[in-house]
Amino acid sequence: MKSQATTICCLILILATEYSQSRFHIRAKDGDKLQGPERKPKTGRIQEKCHGPCSTSSNCSQPCAQHFHGEIGFICNGNKWQKSTETCTSLSVETLFMDSNSASRLSVAAPSITLHILDYQTPEPIRSVAQGIQKNCPLDYACIINAVKSSEATSGNIAFIVELLKNISTDLSDNVTREKMKSYSKVANHILDPAVIPNWAFIPDKNVSSDLLQSVNWFARQLHIQNEPEHIVDEFFIQTKGFPINNNTSERSLRFSMSLNNTVEGILGIIEIPRQELWKLPPDASQAVGIAFPTLGAVLKEAHLENTRLPRLVNGLVLSVILPEKLEQILFTFEKINKSQNARAKCVGWHSRKRRWDENVCETKLDTKNRVQCRCNHTNVMTSFSILMSPISVHNKVLDYITCIGLSVSILSLILCLMIEATVWSRVVMTDISHMRHVCVVNIAVSLLTANVWFILGSNFNKKAQDYNWCVAVTFFSHFFYLCLFFWMLFKALLIIYGLLVVFRRMMKSRMMAIGFAIGYGCPLVIAATTVAITVPGKGYVRRGACWLNWDDTKALLAFAVPALVIVAVNLIVVLVVAVNTQRPSIGSSKSQDVAIILRISKNVAILTPLLGLTWGFGIATLIEGTSLTFHIIFALLNAFQGFFILLFGTIMDHKIRDALRMRMSSLKGQSRVAENASLSPTYGSKLMNR
């Protein structure tokens, strides 16, 4: 008996030694020390890049470091290998529960156990996360925390942890307690650390971040709140709060203050449930749960959008709210991360099925430099909300005032221009050239007037956020009529050079009219229609948040900018040709003729320059990110007052129009005097007496 006991003790000692060695081997195989919960997560080693020639768009792959499974993908960019994807992972279902399985082998220490039981039998393998948790830690799910926190936060491990949380939400969310929610959040917090965020970019599956958000929300939906408000989770990068509600509850709110890292001041986020919404609840008790993420917005990737542009930046906390189905209208207050004056905010909700931000479910109530207030519609597929930043667009009240006043002056000027042309038409169209010149002026005024009307309609659309098809129509007609403006300017310049260079064999007026309308309206129609046909099927015709041509995705704006700038260049060449031809010496020339030539050149330049779209040179400059507000103000001034420029340089400064206007006014005065004299004559008086 004594010998048997001695043998048992020796076997126990051997097993204990094996366990200690195997445990040390598992921990040390990565060459890293065990990481405590308070230590920042390791973010993976730098792997040696590919060798060999690097040609454009070529790619290669390298195996991961020792003890990791997967590979690292590289792509050649600028004759340098750059990391593109990574699937390196050291985690698996087995490693998650390795400690628990090894520890179970020490349970043979009882002296009464017979020898044949000590023969080591391999434990039944754990085939799923759910099975492992139910076997080792069914009450709090805490058995997976150490394995996760001690792992390097490689891209592959991040993807594994998200899949782990997804499986828990699917298979083990029947009865979520406060302890389970804490363990779940500790695991999620590990991959939301700012030091880990860069590694998310190399995960091949771009839906991983959306899966994480949806899994956390689904798990929290099964959480049971006690009778008092609870601060359930308080990790650095995920917080959860909740409180009971019913139809007699007063207005309630959840307030979060979280840091993007451990050093900066907290970013505020508030969820408010209005009293009128709580009235919709039945008398039975229900609950509200709020979850806040300060860093998730940086990695939350939107699925492909039909009308997408550059990735939209989240500028506040991502706030998830779990509510009863009857509650719809929720109020949010977001503190801006980027408090730049030009950082406009847009309230949005995350559509869990479409995996993208939806602007239509939220309304921006207030947008200040520091905070944004939103009113959003809560649904089963819309439980997470935030604000997006649009740093490219510049919003300033000065620009609004300039545009409003300028458009008013422009429209009145164009109407006055058309009235003057109608008044003096018969007196100024004495020749074919003069006739076509005034046809150009009239069509330029009509085109710009119509374009201004569509511009106003587009501005109202931006505020009302109406139908997308209506925005396409507004953009098309604005594009078309602005192009008409430029092409009629082009025809006017060509008409000037035609009048100077062609002396004999003048063209018939009808043919000149046909050419003018073909250039003035035909060319713009072809360009505008082609642009629509190419970009509308892919929803890349209009910009996001504005009824104007898209730039970020399809570069549809080039269909306006290129013709406009080319016409500006052509007209400048025309001005140069005019200057050269008018400066040629002629018989009988004198000093007065030289002065007249200089004045004519100056007049041509003064008339053509505003009409050639110098405005849009500044307009192109405003598309560059970070452009000074000065460029935006200059563009707004020139654009808004174009109608006034046409009235001034195209009509009022033309001495023939002024002379014809004086003659017309004198004629009207003469007619009024004749009528007055006739009314005072005896014959007219006797006719009145006879009535």
XYZ file of C-alpha atoms in Angstrom:
691
model
C 0.000 0.000 0.000
C 2.843 2.304 0.864
C 4.528 1.426 -2.434
C 1.316 2.221 -4.321
C 1.023 5.596 -2.617
C 4.640 6.352 -3.471
C 4.009 5.487 -7.100
C 0.943 7.735 -7.194
C 2.888 10.673 -5.748
C 5.656 10.193 -8.316
C 3.162 10.146 -11.182
C 1.440 13.246 -9.860
C 4.818 15.007 -9.668
C 5.633 13.987 -13.254
C 2.269 15.227 -14.540
C 2.646 18.489 -12.673
C 6.106 18.973 -14.173
C 4.797 18.219 -17.672
C 1.979 20.701 -17.191
C 4.346 23.400 -16.002
C 6.677 22.854 -18.928
C 3.888 22.686 -21.493
C 2.306 25.827 -20.094
C 5.614 27.657 -20.256
C 6.088 26.481 -23.802
C 2.670 27.799 -24.889
C 3.316 31.180 -23.322
C 6.877 31.567 -24.517
C 6.613 30.276 -28.030
C 5.931 33.764 -29.372
C 8.945 35.171 -27.612
C 6.856 37.656 -25.657
C 6.105 38.092 -22.006
C 2.615 37.488 -20.738
C 0.655 40.638 -21.052
C -1.405 41.992 -18.194
C -4.823 43.507 -18.670
C -3.497 46.985 -18.112
C -0.695 46.652 -20.670
C -1.257 48.018 -24.179
C -1.919 45.253 -26.707
C 0.951 44.142 -28.884
C 0.303 45.016 -32.486
C 2.366 42.419 -34.322
C 5.865 42.199 -35.679
C 7.137 43.845 -38.837
C 7.579 41.130 -41.443
C 10.329 41.325 -44.051
C 8.958 42.519 -47.373
C 9.035 40.677 -50.666
C 12.271 40.291 -52.569
C 12.740 40.556 -56.295
C 11.701 43.109 -58.911
C 8.774 45.410 -58.123
C 6.656 46.355 -61.107
C 3.448 48.369 -61.086
C 0.378 46.464 -59.817
C 2.354 43.280 -59.173
C 1.840 41.490 -55.869
C 3.415 38.800 -53.753
C 2.973 37.097 -50.382
C 5.211 36.093 -47.501
C 4.607 33.616 -44.682
C 3.869 34.963 -41.231
C 6.370 34.942 -38.374
C 7.051 31.713 -36.498
C 4.118 30.269 -34.524
C 1.609 32.267 -36.625
C -0.661 30.825 -39.289
C -1.530 32.713 -42.474
C 0.342 35.017 -44.813
C 1.094 38.667 -45.515
C 0.246 40.120 -48.930
C 2.199 42.913 -50.598
C 1.489 45.049 -53.650
C 3.941 47.089 -55.687
C 3.227 50.808 -55.522
C 5.691 53.399 -56.733
C 8.417 50.774 -57.208
C 8.139 49.818 -53.539
C 6.504 46.826 -51.882
C 3.676 47.907 -49.596
C 1.713 45.725 -47.230
C -1.854 45.188 -48.444
C -3.354 42.266 -46.494
C -2.543 40.112 -43.488
C -4.109 36.939 -42.118
C -1.508 36.074 -39.449
C -3.176 34.562 -36.388
C -1.951 32.745 -33.303
C -5.426 32.208 -31.865
C -7.656 29.194 -32.383
C -10.498 27.476 -30.572
C -7.945 25.140 -28.946
C -5.644 27.902 -27.668
C -8.572 29.797 -26.141
C -9.227 26.945 -23.693
C -5.728 25.466 -23.422
C -5.270 26.515 -19.776
C -8.596 25.040 -18.735
C -7.898 21.713 -20.447
C -4.378 21.476 -19.002
C -5.556 22.319 -15.500
C -8.100 19.517 -15.617
C -5.237 17.024 -15.761
C -4.225 17.874 -12.140
C -7.499 16.603 -10.747
C -5.934 13.157 -10.280
C -4.386 14.125 -6.934
C -6.858 12.125 -4.803
C -4.982 9.239 -3.083
C -7.948 6.918 -3.299
C -7.901 6.832 -7.112
C -6.653 3.564 -8.506
C -3.618 3.385 -10.771
C -5.430 2.516 -13.997
C -7.338 5.829 -13.840
C -4.020 7.704 -13.892
C -3.379 6.509 -17.434
C -3.687 9.876 -19.304
C -6.575 10.033 -21.701
C -6.713 12.844 -24.255
C -9.685 15.113 -23.384
C -12.495 15.400 -25.860
C -11.525 18.156 -28.330
C -13.452 21.422 -28.195
C -15.052 21.859 -31.583
C -16.637 25.294 -31.118
C -16.400 28.410 -28.982
C -19.869 27.766 -27.563
C -18.897 24.279 -26.476
C -15.703 25.512 -24.828
C -17.420 28.304 -22.903
C -20.272 26.076 -21.753
C -17.729 23.558 -20.518
C -15.295 25.941 -18.779
C -17.033 29.198 -17.810
C -20.778 29.167 -18.529
C -21.595 31.771 -15.850
C -19.402 34.699 -16.873
C -17.520 33.765 -20.086
C -14.310 34.912 -18.378
C -12.198 31.917 -19.405
C -11.409 33.423 -22.832
C -10.219 36.835 -21.587
C -6.594 36.011 -20.734
C -5.974 34.133 -23.981
C -7.301 37.057 -25.988
C -5.466 39.763 -24.060
C -2.153 37.907 -24.215
C -2.353 37.572 -28.012
C -0.719 39.968 -30.423
C -3.236 42.247 -32.114
C -2.332 41.224 -35.644
C -4.875 41.679 -38.404
C -5.521 37.942 -38.404
C -6.104 37.859 -34.640
C -8.445 40.845 -34.895
C -10.535 39.012 -37.481
C -10.517 35.887 -35.287
C -11.682 37.826 -32.219
C -14.511 39.466 -34.190
C -15.604 36.020 -35.370
C -15.359 34.813 -31.757
C -17.669 37.611 -30.556
C -20.013 36.962 -33.464
C -20.303 33.276 -32.490
C -20.967 34.169 -28.857
C -23.718 36.591 -29.900
C -25.281 33.925 -32.098
C -25.010 30.858 -29.843
C -24.708 32.116 -26.252
C -26.953 35.180 -25.949
C -30.047 33.566 -24.436
C -29.523 34.933 -20.937
C -26.992 37.745 -20.884
C -26.035 38.851 -17.379
C -23.967 41.801 -16.269
C -20.927 39.537 -15.750
C -21.218 38.072 -19.242
C -21.522 41.566 -20.762
C -18.381 42.668 -18.926
C -16.348 39.702 -20.186
C -17.699 40.188 -23.700
C -16.749 43.874 -23.627
C -13.238 43.180 -22.315
C -12.597 41.017 -25.365
C -13.993 43.704 -27.717
C -12.033 46.425 -25.942
C -8.769 44.602 -26.744
C -9.159 45.162 -30.507
C -10.498 48.741 -30.214
C -7.355 50.179 -28.640
C -5.949 53.097 -30.725
C -2.638 51.215 -30.993
C -4.483 48.407 -32.771
C -6.577 50.551 -35.134
C -3.964 50.671 -37.980
C -4.002 46.852 -38.234
C -7.707 46.842 -39.167
C -6.773 48.203 -42.605
C -5.033 44.944 -43.585
C -7.953 42.598 -42.855
C -9.109 41.162 -46.208
C -12.782 41.083 -45.186
C -13.896 44.722 -45.080
C -17.152 43.784 -43.328
C -15.349 42.802 -40.109
C -15.909 46.151 -38.386
C -19.614 46.082 -39.271
C -19.823 42.522 -37.923
C -18.289 43.671 -34.637
C -20.806 46.485 -34.209
C -23.744 44.259 -35.072
C -22.536 41.472 -32.740
C -22.137 43.831 -29.776
C -25.566 45.339 -30.405
C -27.202 41.925 -30.681
C -25.545 40.655 -27.501
C -26.587 43.794 -25.601
C -30.155 43.349 -26.823
C -30.391 40.207 -24.671
C -29.036 41.964 -21.562
C -31.396 42.150 -18.592
C -31.415 45.403 -16.586
C -32.337 45.431 -12.910
C -34.738 47.902 -11.351
C -32.118 50.631 -10.980
C -29.965 52.434 -13.593
C -26.758 50.525 -14.158
C -23.286 51.406 -15.329
C -22.648 47.961 -16.775
C -19.367 48.236 -18.704
C -16.663 50.845 -18.199
C -13.763 49.862 -20.449
C -11.542 52.426 -22.110
C -12.995 51.915 -25.578
C -16.483 50.549 -24.941
C -19.014 51.619 -22.333
C -22.484 50.259 -21.641
C -25.232 51.816 -19.548
C -28.895 51.026 -19.078
C -32.039 51.809 -17.114
C -35.610 50.506 -16.825
C -38.385 52.459 -18.559
C -42.180 52.374 -18.881
C -44.958 54.718 -19.967
C -44.816 56.618 -16.667
C -41.086 57.268 -16.833
C -40.023 60.875 -17.164
C -37.609 61.924 -19.906
C -34.428 59.843 -19.563
C -30.922 60.197 -20.910
C -27.657 58.268 -21.057
C -24.510 60.334 -20.822
C -21.115 59.065 -22.019
C -17.699 60.699 -21.832
C -14.904 58.690 -23.441
C -11.343 59.331 -24.575
C -9.834 58.440 -27.914
C -6.763 57.422 -25.944
C -5.657 57.541 -22.338
C -4.314 61.093 -22.452
C -6.822 63.371 -24.167
C -9.948 64.825 -22.609
C -13.142 62.804 -22.938
C -15.508 63.186 -25.900
C -19.139 63.669 -24.883
C -22.119 61.736 -26.193
C -25.707 61.900 -24.892
C -28.728 59.736 -25.728
C -32.120 61.238 -24.806
C -35.536 59.583 -24.962
C -38.262 62.273 -25.185
C -41.215 62.045 -22.828
C -43.723 61.841 -25.687
C -41.939 58.718 -26.945
C -42.108 57.034 -23.537
C -45.887 57.500 -23.554
C -46.042 54.937 -26.376
C -44.823 52.160 -24.082
C -47.202 49.697 -22.402
C -47.469 49.716 -18.583
C -45.177 46.707 -18.359
C -41.582 47.490 -17.497
C -39.071 47.625 -20.318
C -35.475 48.802 -20.616
C -33.083 51.024 -22.562
C -29.434 50.137 -23.151
C -26.819 52.480 -24.582
C -23.348 51.577 -25.847
C -20.607 54.062 -26.733
C -17.537 53.483 -28.909
C -14.894 56.227 -29.209
C -12.628 54.447 -31.719
C -14.925 52.145 -33.700
C -15.858 54.938 -36.101
C -12.271 55.037 -37.371
C -12.473 51.445 -38.643
C -16.153 51.155 -39.567
C -16.016 50.541 -43.310
C -19.006 51.285 -45.490
C -20.032 48.789 -48.143
C -19.863 49.973 -51.756
C -22.154 52.943 -52.273
C -23.833 53.724 -55.566
C -23.152 57.414 -55.060
C -20.016 57.235 -52.970
C -17.002 59.458 -52.800
C -14.039 59.635 -50.441
C -14.449 57.669 -47.178
C -16.639 59.701 -44.843
C -14.974 60.475 -41.548
C -16.786 59.850 -38.262
C -16.401 62.947 -36.095
C -17.879 61.790 -32.777
C -18.679 58.791 -30.659
C -20.564 55.915 -32.232
C -23.634 55.513 -30.004
C -25.783 52.380 -30.104
C -29.143 52.307 -28.382
C -31.278 49.223 -27.700
C -34.921 50.176 -27.198
C -38.396 48.648 -27.399
C -39.820 48.632 -30.915
C -42.483 51.253 -30.148
C -39.882 53.948 -29.503
C -38.815 55.710 -32.692
C -37.662 59.322 -32.244
C -34.412 59.587 -30.272
C -32.334 62.693 -29.550
C -28.536 62.623 -29.635
C -25.884 65.133 -28.680
C -22.427 64.536 -30.118
C -19.288 66.435 -29.230
C -17.078 66.915 -32.283
C -13.655 65.298 -32.327
C -12.426 67.724 -34.983
C -13.650 71.146 -33.913
C -12.353 72.985 -36.980
C -14.546 75.862 -38.121
C -14.930 74.318 -41.575
C -15.842 70.832 -40.279
C -19.564 70.651 -40.989
C -21.432 67.757 -39.413
C -24.060 65.391 -40.767
C -26.173 63.251 -38.441
C -26.327 59.649 -39.646
C -27.474 56.188 -38.635
C -25.734 52.897 -39.413
C -27.859 50.577 -41.565
C -26.886 47.103 -40.354
C -28.128 45.323 -43.495
C -26.742 47.714 -46.089
C -23.581 48.221 -43.984
C -23.382 51.941 -44.566
C -24.262 55.282 -43.020
C -27.748 56.526 -43.879
C -28.343 60.277 -43.884
C -32.105 60.026 -44.336
C -32.880 58.665 -40.854
C -31.495 61.664 -38.968
C -32.093 65.379 -38.904
C -29.451 67.849 -37.775
C -31.124 70.139 -35.245
C -28.100 72.215 -34.242
C -24.533 72.384 -35.528
C -22.103 74.507 -33.538
C -18.316 74.552 -33.467
C -18.139 72.007 -30.636
C -21.405 70.036 -30.604
C -24.139 68.671 -32.839
C -27.716 67.821 -31.864
C -29.541 65.188 -33.899
C -33.035 63.734 -34.055
C -32.970 60.187 -35.419
C -35.405 57.385 -36.189
C -34.638 54.161 -34.315
C -35.487 50.824 -35.963
C -34.336 47.219 -35.712
C -31.810 47.766 -38.503
C -30.888 51.262 -37.365
C -29.565 51.117 -33.800
C -26.179 52.892 -34.079
C -25.720 56.598 -34.750
C -22.966 59.167 -35.098
C -21.952 62.313 -37.005
C -19.885 62.513 -40.170
C -17.446 65.260 -41.010
C -17.277 67.024 -44.369
C -14.039 69.031 -44.231
C -14.005 69.845 -47.967
C -17.170 71.932 -48.026
C -16.826 75.440 -46.670
C -19.864 76.943 -44.996
C -19.776 80.606 -44.109
C -22.532 83.156 -43.655
C -20.525 85.681 -45.655
C -20.720 83.363 -48.686
C -24.464 82.969 -48.191
C -25.003 86.736 -48.103
C -22.784 87.311 -51.144
C -24.579 84.622 -53.126
C -28.059 85.837 -52.152
C -27.389 89.510 -52.914
C -25.335 88.728 -56.007
C -27.960 86.455 -57.553
C -30.646 89.073 -56.963
C -28.550 91.743 -58.680
C -27.618 89.296 -61.454
C -31.219 88.312 -62.227
C -32.430 91.937 -62.229
C -29.494 92.944 -64.438
C -30.241 90.192 -66.960
C -33.926 91.120 -67.100
C -32.949 94.779 -67.647
C -30.481 93.696 -70.335
C -33.210 91.832 -72.235
C -35.588 94.794 -71.915
C -32.952 97.168 -73.322
C -32.217 94.815 -76.225
C -35.924 94.578 -77.020
C -36.232 98.372 -76.898
C -33.337 99.199 -79.234
C -33.368 96.063 -81.411
C -34.639 97.686 -84.598
C -32.084 100.509 -84.348
C -28.931 98.408 -83.699
C -29.276 95.414 -86.050
C -28.473 97.320 -89.216
C -25.969 94.739 -90.572
C -25.610 90.978 -90.437
C -22.639 91.186 -88.075
C -24.421 93.562 -85.698
C -27.527 91.378 -85.854
C -25.572 88.262 -84.837
C -23.720 90.196 -82.149
C -26.978 91.131 -80.457
C -28.334 87.610 -80.938
C -25.301 86.461 -78.947
C -25.941 89.007 -76.193
C -29.610 87.986 -75.894
C -28.828 84.254 -75.757
C -26.008 84.782 -73.262
C -28.422 86.671 -71.000
C -31.160 84.045 -71.412
C -28.739 81.182 -70.699
C -27.321 82.759 -67.555
C -30.774 83.810 -66.328
C -32.091 80.260 -66.736
C -28.957 78.797 -65.121
C -29.424 81.093 -62.125
C -33.007 79.910 -61.716
C -31.875 76.269 -61.691
C -29.100 77.191 -59.270
C -31.703 78.551 -56.851
C -33.766 75.379 -57.246
C -30.660 73.323 -56.521
C -29.916 75.333 -53.376
C -33.436 74.729 -52.083
C -33.043 71.029 -52.870
C -29.942 70.830 -50.694
C -31.929 72.125 -47.746
C -35.015 69.966 -48.270
C -33.161 66.763 -49.286
C -35.780 65.749 -51.817
C -35.769 62.980 -54.405
C -32.501 61.942 -56.042
C -34.035 62.033 -59.540
C -35.077 65.636 -58.996
C -31.504 66.462 -58.028
C -30.276 64.834 -61.262
C -32.693 67.032 -63.250
C -31.534 70.182 -61.452
C -27.899 69.302 -62.083
C -28.501 68.506 -65.758
C -30.222 71.803 -66.562
C -27.727 73.828 -64.521
C -24.887 72.111 -66.369
C -26.560 72.598 -69.749
C -27.350 76.296 -69.408
C -23.977 77.208 -67.908
C -22.380 75.488 -70.900
C -24.706 77.445 -73.222
C -23.423 80.625 -71.623
C -19.837 79.711 -72.466
C -20.535 78.444 -75.981
C -22.438 81.621 -76.903
C -19.431 83.549 -75.598
C -17.288 81.419 -77.889
C -19.526 82.154 -80.875
C -19.425 85.859 -80.081
C -15.640 85.813 -80.077
C -15.590 83.874 -83.347
C -17.992 86.445 -84.772
C -15.585 89.243 -83.849
C -12.684 87.593 -85.626
C -14.952 86.751 -88.575
C -15.875 90.417 -88.920
C -12.219 91.458 -88.876
C -10.666 88.868 -91.157
C -13.394 88.053 -93.676
C -13.978 91.041 -95.943
C -15.382 89.408 -99.059
C -17.950 86.635 -99.566
C -19.992 87.381 -96.459
C -22.104 84.507 -95.120
C -25.906 84.612 -95.331
C -27.706 85.626 -92.142
C -29.740 82.405 -91.996
C -26.586 80.283 -92.197
C -24.917 82.366 -89.495
C -27.982 81.897 -87.285
C -27.914 78.135 -87.833
C -24.226 77.936 -86.947
C -24.762 80.128 -83.890
C -27.558 77.987 -82.465
C -25.687 74.788 -83.295
C -22.684 76.018 -81.319
C -24.644 77.814 -78.590
C -27.139 75.045 -77.767
C -26.153 71.960 -79.771
C -22.669 71.471 -78.327
C -23.788 71.949 -74.696
C -26.661 69.505 -75.227
C -24.287 66.827 -76.541
C -21.859 67.284 -73.636
C -24.559 67.388 -70.934
C -26.468 64.395 -72.330
C -23.287 62.326 -72.715
C -22.294 63.085 -69.135
C -25.679 61.944 -67.857
C -25.630 58.783 -69.959
C -22.197 57.764 -68.679
C -22.445 58.627 -64.973
C -26.113 58.265 -63.954
C -26.248 54.429 -64.245
C -23.528 54.200 -61.584
C -25.069 56.981 -59.456
C -21.953 59.058 -59.988
C -23.539 62.112 -61.610
C -24.220 64.399 -58.643
C -22.223 65.261 -55.568
C -23.225 64.096 -52.121
C -25.149 66.843 -50.350
C -25.293 69.178 -53.365
C -27.089 69.261 -56.705
C -24.013 69.742 -58.846
C -21.639 67.586 -60.856
C -19.719 64.880 -58.989
C -15.984 65.259 -58.599
C -14.673 62.684 -56.123
C -15.845 59.500 -57.877
C -16.506 59.982 -61.583
C -14.926 63.413 -62.166
C -18.152 64.400 -63.948
C -17.319 68.037 -63.165
C -14.662 67.851 -65.888
C -17.530 67.842 -68.403
C -18.075 71.457 -67.395
C -14.616 72.611 -66.335
C -12.746 71.434 -69.448
C -15.072 73.075 -72.052
C -15.255 76.256 -69.985
C -11.491 76.586 -69.576
C -10.871 75.677 -73.236
C -13.305 78.404 -74.318
C -11.531 80.874 -72.034
C -8.232 79.986 -73.707
C -9.716 80.239 -77.213
C -11.254 83.623 -76.474
C -7.994 84.943 -75.096
C -6.378 83.891 -78.358
C -9.162 85.692 -80.227
C -8.483 88.857 -78.221
C -4.816 88.537 -79.155
C -5.691 88.148 -82.842
C -7.952 91.193 -82.641
C -5.174 93.207 -81.029
C -2.631 92.177 -83.674
C -4.943 92.962 -86.597
C -6.120 96.300 -85.271
C -2.526 97.413 -84.656
C -1.451 96.930 -88.283
C -0.461 100.337 -89.744
C -2.789 101.689 -92.424
C -2.694 104.636 -94.838
C -3.618 107.903 -93.233
C -3.120 106.642 -89.716
C -2.443 109.227 -87.067
C -2.025 109.563 -83.337
C -5.770 109.750 -82.876
C -6.138 106.461 -84.751
C -3.605 104.830 -82.415
C -5.565 106.047 -79.412
C -8.757 104.701 -80.939
C -7.099 101.336 -81.538
C -5.933 101.144 -77.915
C -9.399 102.042 -76.676
C -10.930 99.373 -78.932
C -8.527 96.731 -77.636
C -9.223 97.774 -74.064
C -12.939 97.624 -74.710
C -12.702 94.139 -76.217
C -10.682 92.881 -73.269
C -13.038 94.532 -70.783
C -16.058 92.957 -72.487
C -14.628 89.483 -73.055
C -12.739 88.877 -69.807
C -15.783 88.678 -67.462
C -17.682 86.702 -70.096
C -14.932 84.142 -70.614
C -15.384 82.619 -67.206
C -12.502 83.926 -65.159
C -14.948 83.099 -62.400
C -14.514 79.386 -62.937
C -10.763 79.553 -62.591
C -11.388 80.405 -58.948
C -14.164 77.801 -58.965
C -11.686 75.046 -59.846
C -9.354 76.287 -57.100
C -12.113 75.891 -54.508
C -12.238 72.141 -55.229
C -8.772 71.718 -53.733
C -8.976 70.589 -50.107
C -7.771 73.236 -47.670
C -8.319 76.141 -50.087
C -8.395 79.515 -48.367
C -11.785 81.087 -47.680
C -10.623 84.048 -49.811
C -10.858 81.928 -52.975
C -14.401 80.901 -52.069
C -15.415 84.539 -51.521
C -13.858 85.672 -54.823
C -15.590 82.825 -56.655
C -18.936 83.654 -55.015
C -18.567 87.353 -55.941
C -17.647 86.757 -59.580
C -20.211 84.008 -60.058
C -23.080 85.869 -58.420
C -22.483 89.141 -60.305
C -21.992 87.688 -63.797
C -25.388 89.017 -64.862
C -24.361 92.517 -63.839
C -21.141 92.130 -65.844
C -23.120 91.178 -68.954
C -25.392 94.219 -68.535
C -22.437 96.533 -67.952
C -19.919 95.331 -70.543
C -22.267 93.811 -73.116
C -24.974 96.462 -73.180
C -24.415 99.712 -71.296
C -20.808 100.238 -72.445
C -21.817 99.827 -76.113
C -22.113 103.416 -77.408
C -24.430 102.337 -80.243
C -26.897 100.904 -77.755
C -26.664 104.068 -75.663
C -27.275 106.241 -78.753
C -30.209 104.069 -79.824
C -31.624 104.218 -76.305
C -31.396 108.021 -76.304
C -33.100 108.191 -79.689
C -35.813 105.871 -78.461
C -36.354 107.978 -75.367
C -36.411 111.171 -77.454
C -38.926 109.579 -79.812
C -41.147 108.624 -76.905
C -40.906 112.172 -75.533
C -41.755 113.602 -78.974
C -44.786 111.361 -79.265
C -45.984 112.400 -75.839
C -45.631 116.097 -76.756
C -47.584 115.609 -79.992
C -50.316 113.868 -78.067
C -50.348 116.658 -75.496
C -50.563 119.383 -78.169
C -53.322 117.528 -79.960
C -55.321 117.312 -76.775
C -55.072 121.103 -76.317
C -56.037 122.042 -79.903
C -59.543 123.642 -80.635
C -60.475 120.776 -82.920
C -59.833 118.227 -80.181
C -61.836 120.435 -77.735
C -64.832 120.685 -80.050
C -64.810 116.898 -80.487
C -65.001 116.514 -76.740
C -67.939 118.965 -76.549
C -69.826 117.074 -79.229
C -69.602 113.754 -77.305
